[in-house]
Amino acid sequence: MKTIQMTTAQALVKFLNEQYIEFDGKQERFIKGIFTIFGHGNVLGLGQALEENPGELEVYQGRNEQGMANAAMAFAKQKHRKQIMACTSSVGPGAANMVTSAAAATANNIPVLLLPGDVFATRQPDPVLQQIEQTHDLSISTNDAFRTVSKYWDRVTRPEQLMSAMLNALRVLTNAADTGAVTIALPQDVQGEAWDFPQSFFEKRIHRIDRRLPSAESVQDAVKLIQVKKKPLLIFGGGVRYSEAADSLVKFAETFNIPFGETQAGKSGVESNHPLNLGGIGVTGNSAANTLAKEADLIIGVGTRFTDFTTASKQLFGKADVLTINVSEFHAAKLDAVKVVADAKAGLEAIAAKLGDYRSAYENEIEDAKQGWQSELNRLYGITYGDRFTPEIAGHLDEKLPEYKKALGTELTQTSVLGALNEMVADNAIVVGAAGSLPGDMQRMWISRTRNTYHMEYGYSCMGYEIAGALGVKLAEPDREVYAMTGDGSYLMLHSELVTSLQEGKKINVVLFDNSGFGCINNLQMENGMGSFGTEFRKRNPETGKMDGPVMAIDYAKVAEGYGVKTYSVRTMDELHAAVIDSKKQTVSTLIDIKVLPKTMTHGYDSWWHVGLAQVSEKESIKSAFENKETNLEKARAY
Ligand SMILES: Cc1ncc(C[n+]2csc(CCOP(=O)(O)OP(=O)(O)O)c2C)c(N)n1
Ligand SMILES: O=C1C[C@@H](O)[C@H](O)[C@@H](O)C1=O
Ligand SMILES: [Mg+2]
């Protein structure tokens, strides 16, 4: 057996360079690069290996481990999981910072390779700096926290374990049905330990993503079910995008006259203006999709996990039967569906081939529903603040709006700003989002004119993904404009990778909607009988001892200017237009700090969201919210 003597870390880098993906006959290098934040737990092991010979790996410097791992996840999501990034952190806090991103990647089924440094395998210096030392179990470290949020987890305590660890890591990273975060913990001493690795371990490896074919029996079940239905409705999720199945979905829909609604992960898989595309569906859906979903007698879920947002907590579909096409057996079995376990494209094409001359019974309903939503959309675009103004989210803070208008110096409404932006950005620009009120507004309102231009992390809805995610998307699509759509809360939570975008010369545009608060949570609490509590950004008031003092007005443009970002302060529509036009001319990252009035985001359209509520309270409004929940629950499926 031919061997090469290398350290564990050197062998890891060499191995990563030799991994390829093959999908539909096309080959591509699988691991594009690696984000790093070095500390004592990784700099002299993996850091040394990367300095000596990174091979083709591009080495990036992150700012916050969660941020860099979010960027890595966004890169892989935008690449439809055909190419990924790795991330290396130090031991302890650096590693812990990546746990949130691991969870986000796993919830969204997006492959990311995480390589946290770990405490000494020999234990000689214990406790090494940043070692927790759990007295009940010396074998565990911070990195065990990744076990619950990773699809594969391993710790390499001897150099030769690297081989089985990495082969399994690649098995999971390339598994269409069950991918997510993969964590390989690397004790700092082992990273530098040498071993005679077999040459064969470093040979080029091609990981083929096969299109899983459905069984003939499951196709027959699906055909039988569809044939007796008059009003089926398709819902497509991220699986359609990752399987590159959009053309097959459109053909299926057109051939059988079946409308389709989009999930957050699926949106922009097909252009919004397709006559059968109803747009966003569910809690954050629009009136067209939700009305037809209620009337449908069959829901066909393609590549969707059927989250509570998609199903409106299992209340949206009335008594419709459910058919699923999903490469994952787990997700295919949701809602007790008739299931076709298959790749989205393969499944749709197999069913289409057997469905004969089936046509749904829809007549004008699809067009009418779309037209109804279009007029509502026009209304949302046109909402302006004025005398006796009633915001979209009415009855909560109506009387406080003049105070916000003065503090933020704005009369802008969120829906009108979003509409204007949608018309101004290039058709092929990519919008990135994750949390707050924007994902709801965008799933309803955003018109995707080009495929794969809507990038929303809504499996974990992790605040702070927006800007890091935009960097990852820009690395995946360097020739397009990328817009991070963020609330002020998300911006404050994490925007460190904005600096990395400047360092790399990868321009991103941050569109910051500042309503001085955790707006959507304020809506949620007030809709459910609470007062406004801990969600507006107000100073502590010495008189009451509460956070009910003046509204905090923060000049985000000024702060970002200090980083070297080109910034704009926007308080009027004219300023918005000027800022967007000028930002397109820039080569550095930009930030448009838009002050918007709270409560001017969209509300829900005929959908319900099941949230945990107080069963007892002295407040009548809480009691009534609880009763309302109970009534709604009766109308929902139990499982
Ligand atoms: C990391 C993380 N922490 C907490 C939450 C819960 N959460 C969801 S939205 C939100 C407030 C978002 O505020 P902002 O970004 O300003 O958006 P707005 O709702 O005001 O538009 C919070 C705290 C979350 N989704 N992610
Ligand atoms: O709790 C939440 C409520 C949603 O409205 C919001 O979009 C999401 O970010 C969240 O975490
Ligand atoms: Mg906010």
XYZ file of C-alpha atoms in Angstrom, residues 12 64 98 143 288 427 474 533 561 568 574 586 602-603 605 614:
16
model
C -8.108 16.779 5.412
C -18.283 36.043 13.508
C -21.473 28.003 14.820
C -18.608 20.479 20.337
C -55.113 34.027 -4.334
C -34.947 41.496 -12.737
C -22.758 36.929 -3.829
C -44.143 44.593 25.949
C -20.227 54.590 6.736
C -27.968 56.314 2.128
C -37.733 60.422 -3.755
C -21.309 51.548 -6.700
C -48.940 43.371 5.503
C -51.382 41.347 7.571
C -54.826 36.584 4.320
C -51.787 31.535 28.188
